[in-house]
Coordinates of C-alpha atoms and ligand atoms in Angstrom, one line a residue:
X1 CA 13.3 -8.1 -16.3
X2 CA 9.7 -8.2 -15.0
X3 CA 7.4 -10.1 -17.4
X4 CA 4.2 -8.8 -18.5
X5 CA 1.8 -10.1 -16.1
X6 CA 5.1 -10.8 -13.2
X7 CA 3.3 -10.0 -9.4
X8 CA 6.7 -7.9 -9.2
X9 CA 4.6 -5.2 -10.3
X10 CA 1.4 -6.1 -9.4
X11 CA 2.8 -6.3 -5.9
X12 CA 0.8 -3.5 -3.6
X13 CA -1.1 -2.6 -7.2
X14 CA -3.9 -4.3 -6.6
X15 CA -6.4 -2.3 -4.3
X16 CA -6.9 0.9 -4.1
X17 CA -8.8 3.4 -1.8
X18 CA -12.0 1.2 -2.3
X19 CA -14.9 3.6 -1.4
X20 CA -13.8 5.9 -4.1
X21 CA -12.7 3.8 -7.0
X22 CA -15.3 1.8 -7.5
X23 CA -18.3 4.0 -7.6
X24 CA -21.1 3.5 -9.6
X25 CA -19.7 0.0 -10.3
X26 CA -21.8 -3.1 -9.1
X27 CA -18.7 -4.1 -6.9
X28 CA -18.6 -5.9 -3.3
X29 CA -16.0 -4.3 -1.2
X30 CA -15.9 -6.9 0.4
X31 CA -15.3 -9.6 -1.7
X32 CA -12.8 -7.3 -3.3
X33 CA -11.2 -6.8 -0.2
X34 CA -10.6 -10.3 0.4
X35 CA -9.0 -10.8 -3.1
X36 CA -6.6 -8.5 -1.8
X37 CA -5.7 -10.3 0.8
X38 CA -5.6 -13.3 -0.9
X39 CA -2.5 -12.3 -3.6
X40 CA -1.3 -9.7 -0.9
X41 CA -0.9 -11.9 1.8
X42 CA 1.7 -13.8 -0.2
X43 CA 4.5 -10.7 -0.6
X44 CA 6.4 -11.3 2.2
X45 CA 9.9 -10.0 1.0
X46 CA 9.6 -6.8 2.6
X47 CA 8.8 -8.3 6.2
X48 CA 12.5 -8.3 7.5
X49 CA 13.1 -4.4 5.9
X50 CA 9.9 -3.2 7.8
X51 CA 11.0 -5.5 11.1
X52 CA 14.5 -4.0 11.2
X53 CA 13.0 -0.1 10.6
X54 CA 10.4 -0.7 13.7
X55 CA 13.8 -1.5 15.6
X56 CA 16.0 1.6 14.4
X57 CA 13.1 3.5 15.0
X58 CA 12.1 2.9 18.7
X59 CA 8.3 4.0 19.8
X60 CA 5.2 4.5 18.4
X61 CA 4.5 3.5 14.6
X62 CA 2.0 5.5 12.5
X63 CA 0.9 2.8 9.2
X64 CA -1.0 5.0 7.0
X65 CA -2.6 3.1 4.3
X66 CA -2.6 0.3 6.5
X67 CA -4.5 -2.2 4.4
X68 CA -5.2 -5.7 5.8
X69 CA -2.4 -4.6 8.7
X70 CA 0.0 -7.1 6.6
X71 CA 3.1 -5.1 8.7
X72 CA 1.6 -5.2 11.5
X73 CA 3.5 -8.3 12.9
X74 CA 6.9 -7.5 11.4
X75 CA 6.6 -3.4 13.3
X76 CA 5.9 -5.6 16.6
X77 CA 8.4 -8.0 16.3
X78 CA 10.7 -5.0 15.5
X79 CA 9.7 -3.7 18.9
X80 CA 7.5 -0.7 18.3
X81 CA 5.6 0.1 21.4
X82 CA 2.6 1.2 20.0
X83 CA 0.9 0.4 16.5
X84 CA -1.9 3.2 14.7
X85 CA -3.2 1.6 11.5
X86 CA -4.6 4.4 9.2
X87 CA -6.8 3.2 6.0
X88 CA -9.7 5.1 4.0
X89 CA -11.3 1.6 3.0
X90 CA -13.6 0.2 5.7
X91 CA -13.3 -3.1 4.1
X92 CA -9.8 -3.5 4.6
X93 CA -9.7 -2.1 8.4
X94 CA -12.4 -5.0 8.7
X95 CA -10.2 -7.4 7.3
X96 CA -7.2 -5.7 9.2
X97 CA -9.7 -6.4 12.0
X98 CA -9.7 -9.9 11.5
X99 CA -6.4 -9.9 11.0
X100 CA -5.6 -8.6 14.5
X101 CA -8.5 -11.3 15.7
X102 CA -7.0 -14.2 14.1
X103 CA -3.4 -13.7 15.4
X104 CA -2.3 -14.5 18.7
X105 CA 0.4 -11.8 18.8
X106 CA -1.5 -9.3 17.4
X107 CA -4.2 -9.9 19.5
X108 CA -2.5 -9.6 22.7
X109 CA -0.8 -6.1 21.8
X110 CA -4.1 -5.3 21.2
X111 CA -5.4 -6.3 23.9
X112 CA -3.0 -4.3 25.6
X113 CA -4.1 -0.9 23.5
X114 CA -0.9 -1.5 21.5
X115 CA -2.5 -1.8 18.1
X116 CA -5.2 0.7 16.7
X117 CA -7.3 0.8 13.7
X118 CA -9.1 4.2 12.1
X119 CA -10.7 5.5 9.4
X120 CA -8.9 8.5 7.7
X121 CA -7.5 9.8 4.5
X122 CA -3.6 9.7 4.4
X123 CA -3.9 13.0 2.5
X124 CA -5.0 15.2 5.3
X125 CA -4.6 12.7 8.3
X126 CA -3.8 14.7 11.8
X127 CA -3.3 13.2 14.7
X128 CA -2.7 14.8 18.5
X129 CA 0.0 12.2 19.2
X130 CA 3.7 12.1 17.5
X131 CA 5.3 9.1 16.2
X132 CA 9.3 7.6 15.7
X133 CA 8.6 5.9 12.5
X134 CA 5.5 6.7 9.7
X135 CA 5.0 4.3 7.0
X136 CA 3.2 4.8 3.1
X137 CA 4.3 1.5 1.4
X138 CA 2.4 1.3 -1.7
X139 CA -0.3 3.7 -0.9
X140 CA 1.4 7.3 -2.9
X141 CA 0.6 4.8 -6.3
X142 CA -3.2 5.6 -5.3
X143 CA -3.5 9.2 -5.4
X144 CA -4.4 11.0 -8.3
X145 CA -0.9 12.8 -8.6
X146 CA 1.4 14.9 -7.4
X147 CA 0.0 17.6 -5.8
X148 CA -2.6 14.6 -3.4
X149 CA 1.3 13.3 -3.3
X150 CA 3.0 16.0 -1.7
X151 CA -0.4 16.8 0.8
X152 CA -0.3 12.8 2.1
X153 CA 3.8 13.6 2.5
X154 CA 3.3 16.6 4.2
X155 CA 0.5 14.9 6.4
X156 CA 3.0 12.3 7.4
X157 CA 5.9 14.7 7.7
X158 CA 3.5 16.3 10.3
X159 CA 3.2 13.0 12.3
X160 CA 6.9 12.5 12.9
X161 CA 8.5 13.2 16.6
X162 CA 11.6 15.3 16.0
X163 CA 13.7 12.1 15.6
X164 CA 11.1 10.1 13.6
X165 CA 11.2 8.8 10.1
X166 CA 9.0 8.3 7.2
X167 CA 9.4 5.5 5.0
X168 CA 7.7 5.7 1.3
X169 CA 7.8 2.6 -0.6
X170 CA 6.8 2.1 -3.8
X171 CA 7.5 0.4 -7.3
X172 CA 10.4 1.3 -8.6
X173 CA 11.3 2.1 -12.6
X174 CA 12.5 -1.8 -13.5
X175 CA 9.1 -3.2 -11.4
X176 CA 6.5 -1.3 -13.7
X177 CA 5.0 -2.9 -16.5
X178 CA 7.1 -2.2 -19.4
X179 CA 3.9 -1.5 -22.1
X180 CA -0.2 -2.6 -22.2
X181 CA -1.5 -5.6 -21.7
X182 CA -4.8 -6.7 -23.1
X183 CA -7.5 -8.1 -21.3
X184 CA -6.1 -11.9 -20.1
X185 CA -6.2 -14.3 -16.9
X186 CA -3.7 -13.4 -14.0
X187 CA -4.7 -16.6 -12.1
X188 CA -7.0 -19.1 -10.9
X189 CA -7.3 -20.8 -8.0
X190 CA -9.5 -22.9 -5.5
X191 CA -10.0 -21.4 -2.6
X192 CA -12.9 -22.5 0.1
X193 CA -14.7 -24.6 -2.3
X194 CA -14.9 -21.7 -4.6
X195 CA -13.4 -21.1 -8.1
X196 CA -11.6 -17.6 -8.4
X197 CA -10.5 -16.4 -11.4
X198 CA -8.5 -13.0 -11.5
X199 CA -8.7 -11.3 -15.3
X200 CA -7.3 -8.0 -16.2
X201 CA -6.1 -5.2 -18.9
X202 CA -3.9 -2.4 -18.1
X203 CA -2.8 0.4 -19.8
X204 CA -0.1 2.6 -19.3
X205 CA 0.2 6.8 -20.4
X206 CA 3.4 8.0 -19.8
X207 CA 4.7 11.8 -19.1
X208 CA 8.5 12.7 -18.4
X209 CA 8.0 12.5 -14.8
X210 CA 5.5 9.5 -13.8
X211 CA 3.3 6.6 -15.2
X212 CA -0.1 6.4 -15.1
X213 CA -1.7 3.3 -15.1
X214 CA -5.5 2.2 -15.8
X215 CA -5.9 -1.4 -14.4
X216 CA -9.3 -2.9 -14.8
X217 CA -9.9 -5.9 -13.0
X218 CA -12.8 -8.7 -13.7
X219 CA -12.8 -11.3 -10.7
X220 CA -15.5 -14.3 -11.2
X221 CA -16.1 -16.5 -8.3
X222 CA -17.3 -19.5 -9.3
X223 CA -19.5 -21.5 -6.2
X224 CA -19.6 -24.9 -5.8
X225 CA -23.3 -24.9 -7.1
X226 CA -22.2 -23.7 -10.0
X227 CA -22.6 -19.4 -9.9
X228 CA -20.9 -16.9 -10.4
X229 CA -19.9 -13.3 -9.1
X230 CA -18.4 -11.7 -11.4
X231 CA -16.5 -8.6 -9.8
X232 CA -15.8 -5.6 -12.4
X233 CA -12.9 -3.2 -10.2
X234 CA -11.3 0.0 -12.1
X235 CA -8.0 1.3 -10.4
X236 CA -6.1 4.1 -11.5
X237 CA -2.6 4.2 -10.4
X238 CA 0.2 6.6 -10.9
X239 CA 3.9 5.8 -10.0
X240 CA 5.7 9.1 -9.9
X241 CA 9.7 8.7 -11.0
X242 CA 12.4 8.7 -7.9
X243 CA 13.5 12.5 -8.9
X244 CA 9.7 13.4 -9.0
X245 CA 8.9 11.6 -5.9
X246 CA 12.0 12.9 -4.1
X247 CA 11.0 16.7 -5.5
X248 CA 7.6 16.5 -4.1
X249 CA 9.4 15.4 -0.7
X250 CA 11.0 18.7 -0.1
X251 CA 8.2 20.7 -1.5
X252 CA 6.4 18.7 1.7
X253 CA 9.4 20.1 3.8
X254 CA 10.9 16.8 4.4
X255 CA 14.3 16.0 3.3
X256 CA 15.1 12.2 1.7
X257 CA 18.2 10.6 4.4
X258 CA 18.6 7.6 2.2
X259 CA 17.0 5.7 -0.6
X260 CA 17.2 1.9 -1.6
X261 CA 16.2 -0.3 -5.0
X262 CA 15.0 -3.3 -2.8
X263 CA 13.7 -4.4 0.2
X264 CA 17.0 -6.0 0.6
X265 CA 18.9 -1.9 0.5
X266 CA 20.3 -2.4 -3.0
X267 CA 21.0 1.1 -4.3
X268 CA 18.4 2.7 -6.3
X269 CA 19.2 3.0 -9.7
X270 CA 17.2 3.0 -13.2
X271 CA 16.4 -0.5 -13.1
X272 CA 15.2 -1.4 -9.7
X273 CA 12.7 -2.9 -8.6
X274 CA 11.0 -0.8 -5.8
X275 CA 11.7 3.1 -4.7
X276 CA 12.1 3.4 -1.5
X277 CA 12.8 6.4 0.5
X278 CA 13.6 7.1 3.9
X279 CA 12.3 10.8 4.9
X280 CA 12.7 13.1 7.8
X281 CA 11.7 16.5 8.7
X282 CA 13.7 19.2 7.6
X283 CA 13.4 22.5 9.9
X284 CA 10.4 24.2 8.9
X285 CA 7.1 21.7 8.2
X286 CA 4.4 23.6 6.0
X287 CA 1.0 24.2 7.6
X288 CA 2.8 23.2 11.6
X289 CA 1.8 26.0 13.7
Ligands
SAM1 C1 -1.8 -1.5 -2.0 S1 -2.5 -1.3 -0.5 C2 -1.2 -1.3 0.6 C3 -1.5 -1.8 2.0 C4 -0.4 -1.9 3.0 N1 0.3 -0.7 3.2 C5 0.6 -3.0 2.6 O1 1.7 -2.7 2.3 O2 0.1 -4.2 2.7 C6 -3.0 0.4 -0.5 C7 -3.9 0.8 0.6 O3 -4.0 2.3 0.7 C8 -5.3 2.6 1.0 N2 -5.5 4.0 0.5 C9 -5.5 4.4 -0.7 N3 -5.7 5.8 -0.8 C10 -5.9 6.2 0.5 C11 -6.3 7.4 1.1 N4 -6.4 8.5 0.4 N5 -6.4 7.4 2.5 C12 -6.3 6.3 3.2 N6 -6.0 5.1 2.7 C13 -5.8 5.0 1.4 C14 -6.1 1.6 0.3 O4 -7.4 1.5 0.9 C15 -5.3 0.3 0.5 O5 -5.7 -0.4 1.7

């Protein structure tokens, strides 16, 4: 069972499409985005499932909702020839940025025009080019629904060679979070000389096919001097069920090949942990000319 404040479900919950979620708060992007890659970078259990997947897949991989680029070394070790990183959050393509600068790997294949960062929306993302293997993991959870849901599905479905595959991962039913939480500390830690402290409330508002979550966040940063930053962040999140999820896929005109429970291609059942779907086009792709 996943405990109340477990990172099982906070896993990929944690940042959302920045520039939009936090207007009108008195937020740093930045400082946010780092956050993020301070409890992201620690989930590395789906590395080896995102590895293999770059290797079934030969060619060109599409990462929409790219993030920090966190799969960005597991799709090159796989093999893929090419790497595209899509993200809508120019804080995270500069820390993806970094990423890329910081890594000898990376940087090579990018120095070689094998890895590419861009801007775009993974709701109406087009690209010229075609790719073997498009990925959304833990991006779906950030649109507001099912019908933004079923546009980013049909964008990627778009993206695919004829052979290609779409992976969506996302939490499964036994990773949410079972009921509310009230406002308490997630962690503290020392990082750089500075004091970080991650506080936050969540609740949930359930229909019969999805959960919607409101997750407020209140990071403080404490400097060695003795100040603080105090970072208020809103995200709203909604985690469709795997029938909904799988219904929206064929509405997009892709068809679901397989589905696991885990990273580790436990079958998906009522209590697992992630949902994961492996997608490909069916004959006839809406709006493909
Ligand atoms: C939880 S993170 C996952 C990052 C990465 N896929 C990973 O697994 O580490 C979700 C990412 O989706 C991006 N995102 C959310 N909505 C988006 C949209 N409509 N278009 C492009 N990116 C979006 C956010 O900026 C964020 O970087």
């Amino acid at each position: 069972m996943v405990g109340a404040r477990d990172p099982g479900w906070r896993a990929f919950a944690g940042a959302g499409r920045l520039t939009d979620i936090l207007a009108g708060q008195p937020a740093d992007e930045r400082l946010l985005a780092e956050i993020y890659d301070l409890e992201h970078d620690e989930i590395v259990e789906d590395l080896h499932f995102y590895r293999e997947w770059a290797a079934r897949q030969p060619g060109d991989v599409i990462d929409l909702g790219c993030g920090s680029g966190r799969l960005f070394a597991p799709f090159l070790a796989g093999g893929a020839r090419r790497i595209l990183g899509i993200d809508g959050s120019p804080a995270m393509l500069e820390r993806a940025e970094q990423r890329v600068a910081g890594d000898e790997g990376l940087r090579a294949a990018h120095a070689e025009g094998r890895i590419e960062l861009a801007a775009g929306d993974v709701r109406s993302v087009e690209r010229p080019e075609r790719y073997a293997l498009a990925v959304l993991a833990g991006v779906l959870s950030h649109l507001d629904g099912p019908a933004e849901a079923r546009d980013a599905l049909a964008a990627a479905g778009r993206l695919l060679d004829p052979g290609g595959a779409l992976i969506v991962d996302l939490l499964g039913p036994g990773g949410l979070p079972p009921g509310d939480l009230p406002m308490s500390v997630d962690w503290t830690r020392t990082v750089g000389g500075r004091r970080i402290v991650r506080r936050s409330l969540l609740e949930r508002q359930t229909d019969s096919d999805a959960l919607r979550v409101t997750y407020d966040t209140l990071t403080d940063l404490q400097e060695a001097d003795g100040t603080i930053t105090r970072l208020p962040a809103r995200f709203r999140l909604w985690y469709p069920s795997p029938t909904a999820l799988f219904t929206l896929a064929n509405e997009a005109g892709l068809g679901v090949d397989a589905t696991y429970g885990s990273h580790d291609l436990d079958p998906l059942d009522g209590g697992s942990d992630r949902c994961i779907a492996v997608m490909r086009r069916s004959t006839a792709i809406p709006g493909r000319g």
